[in-house]
């Protein structure tokens, strides 16, 4: 499984009664693939994985796989308690997903050896390639990262901590200890803001939550950063991504809630976020709309 380009993290739409709206999800995923995403990450953080039952999770992954039809890889989330994560891994395999993004276990703080064992026990129930997400309580040492490379189905490492020193040491140790293909990528919220720094570490791949509601802006940024257009890169960072991050940081959970609000601004009724997340205030939605207009104007 090879990933390239802008990685798309769709939201999970909910209908009026609160159920997953698979029809709107199908339209959302289809639009993202047509726009030019390099991969679809369904039922992950932006897709409110934490708020889904196993049946809902399966519906989301089934829908994404069906709509994508093999045009790009479909990666589905897994995580939480060990039994639930293993159930997600099995369900994703049965749905035809191409890989798993393994999110952190909830609440507990564990030593690196325990985190490696957590990954190992999930890998035992599925042959799907696994990308391990370092974020929150899941913090790996260089030795633990090397141990992950010994698990044959673990193919990548997504960093959501932003600890550049730690990530550099992890990359150097992994490259030193193994010669097999192993992918690193930037998984910070609103990752574009830190793409230049991660590219300096030799990590060009990144996730893009903004692609879910502003694919034109996300693709313009990707083209600018990969072609060396420093002027456009800086303009998009300064006039779109930086104020978006500042708006995101006003309320915990806005990294997801603002994306869903953005999808709604673009014409898809994705519904509300589920508790404990909260929907953006009208004032913040209006600010997001102004940012969206500015980003689209720069990207046109």
mmCIF file of N, CA and C in Angstrom, residues 170-261:
data_model
loop_
_atom_site.group_PDB
_atom_site.id
_atom_site.type_symbol
_atom_site.label_atom_id
_atom_site.label_comp_id
_atom_site.label_asym_id
_atom_site.label_seq_id
_atom_site.Cartn_x
_atom_site.Cartn_y
_atom_site.Cartn_z
ATOM 1 N N UNK A 170 13.371 9.074 16.297
ATOM 2 C CA UNK A 170 12.653 7.875 15.861
ATOM 3 C C UNK A 170 12.988 7.545 14.411
ATOM 4 N N UNK A 171 12.955 8.548 13.553
ATOM 5 C CA UNK A 171 13.248 8.319 12.135
ATOM 6 C C UNK A 171 14.659 7.784 11.957
ATOM 7 N N UNK A 172 15.624 8.404 12.623
ATOM 8 C CA UNK A 172 17.012 7.963 12.472
ATOM 9 C C UNK A 172 17.209 6.529 12.938
ATOM 10 N N UNK A 173 16.610 6.173 14.072
ATOM 11 C CA UNK A 173 16.751 4.806 14.574
ATOM 12 C C UNK A 173 16.073 3.796 13.667
ATOM 13 N N UNK A 174 14.883 4.125 13.193
ATOM 14 C CA UNK A 174 14.175 3.194 12.308
ATOM 15 C C UNK A 174 14.950 3.000 11.015
ATOM 16 N N UNK A 175 15.432 4.069 10.432
ATOM 17 C CA UNK A 175 16.200 3.952 9.186
ATOM 18 C C UNK A 175 17.501 3.182 9.412
ATOM 19 N N UNK A 176 18.037 3.293 10.609
ATOM 20 C CA UNK A 176 19.283 2.592 10.935
ATOM 21 C C UNK A 176 19.045 1.099 11.131
ATOM 22 N N UNK A 177 17.895 0.744 11.719
ATOM 23 C CA UNK A 177 17.652 -0.636 12.128
ATOM 24 C C UNK A 177 16.926 -1.491 11.097
ATOM 25 N N UNK A 178 16.275 -0.869 10.126
ATOM 26 C CA UNK A 178 15.549 -1.663 9.135
ATOM 27 C C UNK A 178 15.716 -1.058 7.761
ATOM 28 N N UNK A 179 15.758 -1.921 6.753
ATOM 29 C CA UNK A 179 15.852 -1.438 5.382
ATOM 30 C C UNK A 179 14.553 -1.678 4.617
ATOM 31 N N UNK A 180 13.513 -2.123 5.327
ATOM 32 C CA UNK A 180 12.239 -2.318 4.634
ATOM 33 C C UNK A 180 11.495 -0.993 4.522
ATOM 34 N N UNK A 181 10.566 -0.924 3.590
ATOM 35 C CA UNK A 181 9.809 0.298 3.382
ATOM 36 C C UNK A 181 8.954 0.594 4.612
ATOM 37 N N UNK A 182 9.078 1.805 5.126
ATOM 38 C CA UNK A 182 8.344 2.209 6.315
ATOM 39 C C UNK A 182 8.058 3.690 6.173
ATOM 40 N N UNK A 183 6.783 4.061 6.191
ATOM 41 C CA UNK A 183 6.359 5.422 5.868
ATOM 42 C C UNK A 183 6.089 6.247 7.112
ATOM 43 N N UNK A 184 6.599 7.474 7.124
ATOM 44 C CA UNK A 184 6.301 8.437 8.181
ATOM 45 C C UNK A 184 5.439 9.555 7.599
ATOM 46 N N UNK A 185 4.496 10.047 8.388
ATOM 47 C CA UNK A 185 3.822 11.252 7.937
ATOM 48 C C UNK A 185 3.302 12.103 9.077
ATOM 49 N N UNK A 186 3.052 13.354 8.708
ATOM 50 C CA UNK A 186 2.642 14.403 9.635
ATOM 51 C C UNK A 186 1.148 14.272 9.888
ATOM 52 N N UNK A 187 0.779 14.015 11.147
ATOM 53 C CA UNK A 187 -0.622 13.874 11.497
ATOM 54 C C UNK A 187 -1.104 14.900 12.497
ATOM 55 N N UNK A 188 -0.440 16.044 12.570
ATOM 56 C CA UNK A 188 -0.916 17.102 13.461
ATOM 57 C C UNK A 188 -2.240 17.675 12.945
ATOM 58 N N UNK A 189 -3.107 18.147 13.833
ATOM 59 C CA UNK A 189 -4.314 18.839 13.366
ATOM 60 C C UNK A 189 -3.926 20.033 12.496
ATOM 61 N N UNK A 190 -4.681 20.234 11.419
ATOM 62 C CA UNK A 190 -4.354 21.283 10.446
ATOM 63 C C UNK A 190 -2.873 21.178 10.074
ATOM 64 N N UNK A 191 -2.520 20.020 9.546
ATOM 65 C CA UNK A 191 -1.109 19.655 9.361
ATOM 66 C C UNK A 191 -0.361 20.583 8.419
ATOM 67 N N UNK A 192 -1.076 21.227 7.496
ATOM 68 C CA UNK A 192 -0.393 22.084 6.539
ATOM 69 C C UNK A 192 0.486 23.132 7.217
ATOM 70 N N UNK A 193 0.061 23.609 8.383
ATOM 71 C CA UNK A 193 0.823 24.665 9.060
ATOM 72 C C UNK A 193 2.247 24.221 9.377
ATOM 73 N N UNK A 194 2.458 22.920 9.608
ATOM 74 C CA UNK A 194 3.778 22.414 9.981
ATOM 75 C C UNK A 194 4.435 21.590 8.879
ATOM 76 N N UNK A 195 3.839 21.576 7.701
ATOM 77 C CA UNK A 195 4.424 20.808 6.605
ATOM 78 C C UNK A 195 5.860 21.235 6.293
ATOM 79 N N UNK A 196 6.176 22.534 6.219
ATOM 80 C CA UNK A 196 7.571 22.898 5.939
ATOM 81 C C UNK A 196 8.551 22.313 6.955
ATOM 82 N N UNK A 197 8.182 22.311 8.243
ATOM 83 C CA UNK A 197 9.075 21.760 9.264
ATOM 84 C C UNK A 197 9.241 20.261 9.106
ATOM 85 N N UNK A 198 8.162 19.551 8.837
ATOM 86 C CA UNK A 198 8.248 18.100 8.673
ATOM 87 C C UNK A 198 9.009 17.726 7.408
ATOM 88 N N UNK A 199 8.852 18.496 6.369
ATOM 89 C CA UNK A 199 9.624 18.224 5.145
ATOM 90 C C UNK A 199 11.121 18.353 5.421
ATOM 91 N N UNK A 200 11.484 19.210 6.365
ATOM 92 C CA UNK A 200 12.882 19.325 6.751
ATOM 93 C C UNK A 200 13.427 18.073 7.408
ATOM 94 N N UNK A 201 12.527 17.256 7.972
ATOM 95 C CA UNK A 201 12.923 15.966 8.560
ATOM 96 C C UNK A 201 12.887 14.839 7.544
ATOM 97 N N UNK A 202 12.489 15.156 6.319
ATOM 98 C CA UNK A 202 12.336 14.107 5.316
ATOM 99 C C UNK A 202 10.989 13.428 5.385
ATOM 100 N N UNK A 203 9.969 14.156 5.905
ATOM 101 C CA UNK A 203 8.615 13.608 6.031
ATOM 102 C C UNK A 203 7.669 14.489 5.208
ATOM 103 N N UNK A 204 7.536 14.206 3.913
ATOM 104 C CA UNK A 204 6.687 15.055 3.073
ATOM 105 C C UNK A 204 5.203 14.712 3.138
ATOM 106 N N UNK A 205 4.848 13.504 3.559
ATOM 107 C CA UNK A 205 3.456 13.063 3.556
ATOM 108 C C UNK A 205 2.720 13.645 4.755
ATOM 109 N N UNK A 206 1.462 14.065 4.542
ATOM 110 C CA UNK A 206 0.698 14.664 5.642
ATOM 111 C C UNK A 206 -0.794 14.436 5.418
ATOM 112 N N UNK A 207 -1.545 14.503 6.503
ATOM 113 C CA UNK A 207 -2.997 14.415 6.418
ATOM 114 C C UNK A 207 -3.576 15.811 6.268
ATOM 115 N N UNK A 208 -4.725 15.907 5.611
ATOM 116 C CA UNK A 208 -5.329 17.212 5.385
ATOM 117 C C UNK A 208 -6.795 17.185 5.770
ATOM 118 N N UNK A 209 -7.108 17.705 6.952
ATOM 119 C CA UNK A 209 -8.510 17.843 7.348
ATOM 120 C C UNK A 209 -9.194 18.909 6.501
ATOM 121 N N UNK A 210 -8.448 19.938 6.113
ATOM 122 C CA UNK A 210 -9.032 21.025 5.321
ATOM 123 C C UNK A 210 -9.543 20.539 3.973
ATOM 124 N N UNK A 211 -8.952 19.467 3.438
ATOM 125 C CA UNK A 211 -9.398 18.944 2.149
ATOM 126 C C UNK A 211 -10.879 18.569 2.189
ATOM 127 N N UNK A 212 -11.388 18.180 3.359
ATOM 128 C CA UNK A 212 -12.777 17.744 3.470
ATOM 129 C C UNK A 212 -13.765 18.845 3.107
ATOM 130 N N UNK A 213 -13.391 20.119 3.331
ATOM 131 C CA UNK A 213 -14.310 21.208 3.017
ATOM 132 C C UNK A 213 -13.726 22.243 2.063
ATOM 133 N N UNK A 214 -12.418 22.185 1.825
ATOM 134 C CA UNK A 214 -11.782 23.146 0.918
ATOM 135 C C UNK A 214 -10.731 22.428 0.067
ATOM 136 N N UNK A 215 -11.159 21.462 -0.754
ATOM 137 C CA UNK A 215 -10.156 20.726 -1.543
ATOM 138 C C UNK A 215 -9.351 21.620 -2.476
ATOM 139 N N UNK A 216 -9.982 22.692 -2.972
ATOM 140 C CA UNK A 216 -9.263 23.599 -3.860
ATOM 141 C C UNK A 216 -8.065 24.223 -3.143
ATOM 142 N N UNK A 217 -8.276 24.619 -1.893
ATOM 143 C CA UNK A 217 -7.207 25.243 -1.106
ATOM 144 C C UNK A 217 -6.137 24.205 -0.759
ATOM 145 N N UNK A 218 -6.583 23.025 -0.314
ATOM 146 C CA UNK A 218 -5.637 21.975 0.064
ATOM 147 C C UNK A 218 -4.773 21.554 -1.115
ATOM 148 N N UNK A 219 -5.366 21.443 -2.291
ATOM 149 C CA UNK A 219 -4.602 21.040 -3.476
ATOM 150 C C UNK A 219 -3.682 22.160 -3.948
ATOM 151 N N UNK A 220 -4.128 23.410 -3.825
ATOM 152 C CA UNK A 220 -3.255 24.531 -4.183
ATOM 153 C C UNK A 220 -2.034 24.574 -3.277
ATOM 154 N N UNK A 221 -2.267 24.317 -1.979
ATOM 155 C CA UNK A 221 -1.137 24.296 -1.050
ATOM 156 C C UNK A 221 -0.188 23.148 -1.389
ATOM 157 N N UNK A 222 -0.743 21.970 -1.661
ATOM 158 C CA UNK A 222 0.094 20.809 -1.994
ATOM 159 C C UNK A 222 0.935 21.089 -3.241
ATOM 160 N N UNK A 223 0.317 21.660 -4.252
ATOM 161 C CA UNK A 223 1.059 21.977 -5.470
ATOM 162 C C UNK A 223 2.152 22.994 -5.189
ATOM 163 N N UNK A 224 1.835 23.992 -4.367
ATOM 164 C CA UNK A 224 2.819 25.032 -4.058
ATOM 165 C C UNK A 224 3.997 24.467 -3.280
ATOM 166 N N UNK A 225 3.732 23.661 -2.254
ATOM 167 C CA UNK A 225 4.814 23.159 -1.409
ATOM 168 C C UNK A 225 5.677 22.149 -2.144
ATOM 169 N N UNK A 226 5.074 21.357 -3.034
ATOM 170 C CA UNK A 226 5.851 20.341 -3.746
ATOM 171 C C UNK A 226 6.591 20.892 -4.957
ATOM 172 N N UNK A 227 6.138 22.041 -5.477
ATOM 173 C CA UNK A 227 6.804 22.639 -6.637
ATOM 174 C C UNK A 227 7.811 23.707 -6.248
ATOM 175 N N UNK A 228 7.864 24.029 -4.949
ATOM 176 C CA UNK A 228 8.801 25.045 -4.495
ATOM 177 C C UNK A 228 8.309 26.466 -4.670
ATOM 178 N N UNK A 229 6.989 26.636 -4.806
ATOM 179 C CA UNK A 229 6.423 27.982 -4.929
ATOM 180 C C UNK A 229 6.304 28.576 -3.516
ATOM 181 N N UNK A 230 7.369 29.185 -3.062
ATOM 182 C CA UNK A 230 7.419 29.673 -1.692
ATOM 183 C C UNK A 230 6.455 30.846 -1.465
ATOM 184 N N UNK A 231 6.240 31.662 -2.479
ATOM 185 C CA UNK A 231 5.355 32.810 -2.327
ATOM 186 C C UNK A 231 3.920 32.363 -2.048
ATOM 187 N N UNK A 232 3.414 31.419 -2.863
ATOM 188 C CA UNK A 232 2.044 30.937 -2.664
ATOM 189 C C UNK A 232 1.944 30.129 -1.376
ATOM 190 N N UNK A 233 2.971 29.347 -1.071
ATOM 191 C CA UNK A 233 2.971 28.588 0.177
ATOM 192 C C UNK A 233 2.816 29.514 1.371
ATOM 193 N N UNK A 234 3.617 30.567 1.418
ATOM 194 C CA UNK A 234 3.556 31.495 2.537
ATOM 195 C C UNK A 234 2.236 32.258 2.581
ATOM 196 N N UNK A 235 1.700 32.589 1.418
ATOM 197 C CA UNK A 235 0.430 33.306 1.387
ATOM 198 C C UNK A 235 -0.697 32.439 1.943
ATOM 199 N N UNK A 236 -0.741 31.167 1.538
ATOM 200 C CA UNK A 236 -1.779 30.279 2.045
ATOM 201 C C UNK A 236 -1.597 30.011 3.538
ATOM 202 N N UNK A 237 -0.364 29.841 3.967
ATOM 203 C CA UNK A 237 -0.118 29.628 5.392
ATOM 204 C C UNK A 237 -0.546 30.844 6.211
ATOM 205 N N UNK A 238 -0.212 32.024 5.729
ATOM 206 C CA UNK A 238 -0.466 33.253 6.486
ATOM 207 C C UNK A 238 -1.936 33.661 6.474
ATOM 208 N N UNK A 239 -2.586 33.524 5.315
ATOM 209 C CA UNK A 239 -3.934 34.081 5.158
ATOM 210 C C UNK A 239 -5.051 33.048 5.315
ATOM 211 N N UNK A 240 -4.701 31.768 5.292
ATOM 212 C CA UNK A 240 -5.743 30.746 5.465
ATOM 213 C C UNK A 240 -5.444 29.824 6.632
ATOM 214 N N UNK A 241 -4.313 29.120 6.587
ATOM 215 C CA UNK A 241 -4.066 28.088 7.584
ATOM 216 C C UNK A 241 -3.778 28.642 8.978
ATOM 217 N N UNK A 242 -3.007 29.701 9.079
ATOM 218 C CA UNK A 242 -2.723 30.266 10.402
ATOM 219 C C UNK A 242 -3.999 30.777 11.086
ATOM 220 N N UNK A 243 -4.824 31.586 10.426
ATOM 221 C CA UNK A 243 -6.066 31.996 11.093
ATOM 222 C C UNK A 243 -7.028 30.835 11.330
ATOM 223 N N UNK A 244 -6.976 29.809 10.491
ATOM 224 C CA UNK A 244 -7.811 28.630 10.731
ATOM 225 C C UNK A 244 -7.375 27.936 12.019
ATOM 226 N N UNK A 245 -6.077 27.810 12.236
ATOM 227 C CA UNK A 245 -5.564 27.204 13.463
ATOM 228 C C UNK A 245 -5.947 28.060 14.672
ATOM 229 N N UNK A 246 -5.851 29.359 14.534
ATOM 230 C CA UNK A 246 -6.215 30.241 15.648
ATOM 231 C C UNK A 246 -7.695 30.109 15.986
ATOM 232 N N UNK A 247 -8.538 29.958 14.970
ATOM 233 C CA UNK A 247 -9.965 29.738 15.212
ATOM 234 C C UNK A 247 -10.184 28.360 15.826
ATOM 235 N N UNK A 248 -9.495 27.380 15.313
ATOM 236 C CA UNK A 248 -9.594 26.009 15.837
ATOM 237 C C UNK A 248 -9.250 25.944 17.316
ATOM 238 N N UNK A 249 -8.265 26.695 17.732
ATOM 239 C CA UNK A 249 -7.781 26.613 19.110
ATOM 240 C C UNK A 249 -8.673 27.341 20.121
ATOM 241 N N UNK A 250 -9.716 28.005 19.658
ATOM 242 C CA UNK A 250 -10.585 28.729 20.597
ATOM 243 C C UNK A 250 -11.416 27.776 21.456
ATOM 244 N N UNK A 251 -11.774 26.612 20.905
ATOM 245 C CA UNK A 251 -12.638 25.680 21.627
ATOM 246 C C UNK A 251 -12.109 24.263 21.430
ATOM 247 N N UNK A 252 -11.917 23.498 22.509
ATOM 248 C CA UNK A 252 -11.486 22.105 22.346
ATOM 249 C C UNK A 252 -12.467 21.333 21.456
ATOM 250 N N UNK A 253 -11.922 20.555 20.561
ATOM 251 C CA UNK A 253 -12.758 19.759 19.662
ATOM 252 C C UNK A 253 -13.080 20.426 18.347
ATOM 253 N N UNK A 254 -12.694 21.693 18.203
ATOM 254 C CA UNK A 254 -12.963 22.387 16.944
ATOM 255 C C UNK A 254 -12.156 21.817 15.776
ATOM 256 N N UNK A 255 -11.111 21.061 16.042
ATOM 257 C CA UNK A 255 -10.368 20.430 14.953
ATOM 258 C C UNK A 255 -11.269 19.527 14.126
ATOM 259 N N UNK A 256 -12.314 18.997 14.753
ATOM 260 C CA UNK A 256 -13.317 18.191 14.051
ATOM 261 C C UNK A 256 -14.548 19.027 13.729
ATOM 262 N N UNK A 257 -15.051 19.750 14.715
ATOM 263 C CA UNK A 257 -16.314 20.470 14.545
ATOM 264 C C UNK A 257 -16.245 21.529 13.450
ATOM 265 N N UNK A 258 -15.119 22.228 13.311
ATOM 266 C CA UNK A 258 -15.002 23.233 12.257
ATOM 267 C C UNK A 258 -14.979 22.587 10.881
ATOM 268 N N UNK A 259 -14.376 21.410 10.776
ATOM 269 C CA UNK A 259 -14.347 20.715 9.488
ATOM 270 C C UNK A 259 -15.768 20.344 9.078
ATOM 271 N N UNK A 260 -16.547 19.809 10.010
ATOM 272 C CA UNK A 260 -17.930 19.452 9.682
ATOM 273 C C UNK A 260 -18.735 20.708 9.330
ATOM 274 N N UNK A 261 -18.488 21.804 10.045
ATOM 275 C CA UNK A 261 -19.164 23.056 9.710
ATOM 276 C C UNK A 261 -18.763 23.527 8.315
#
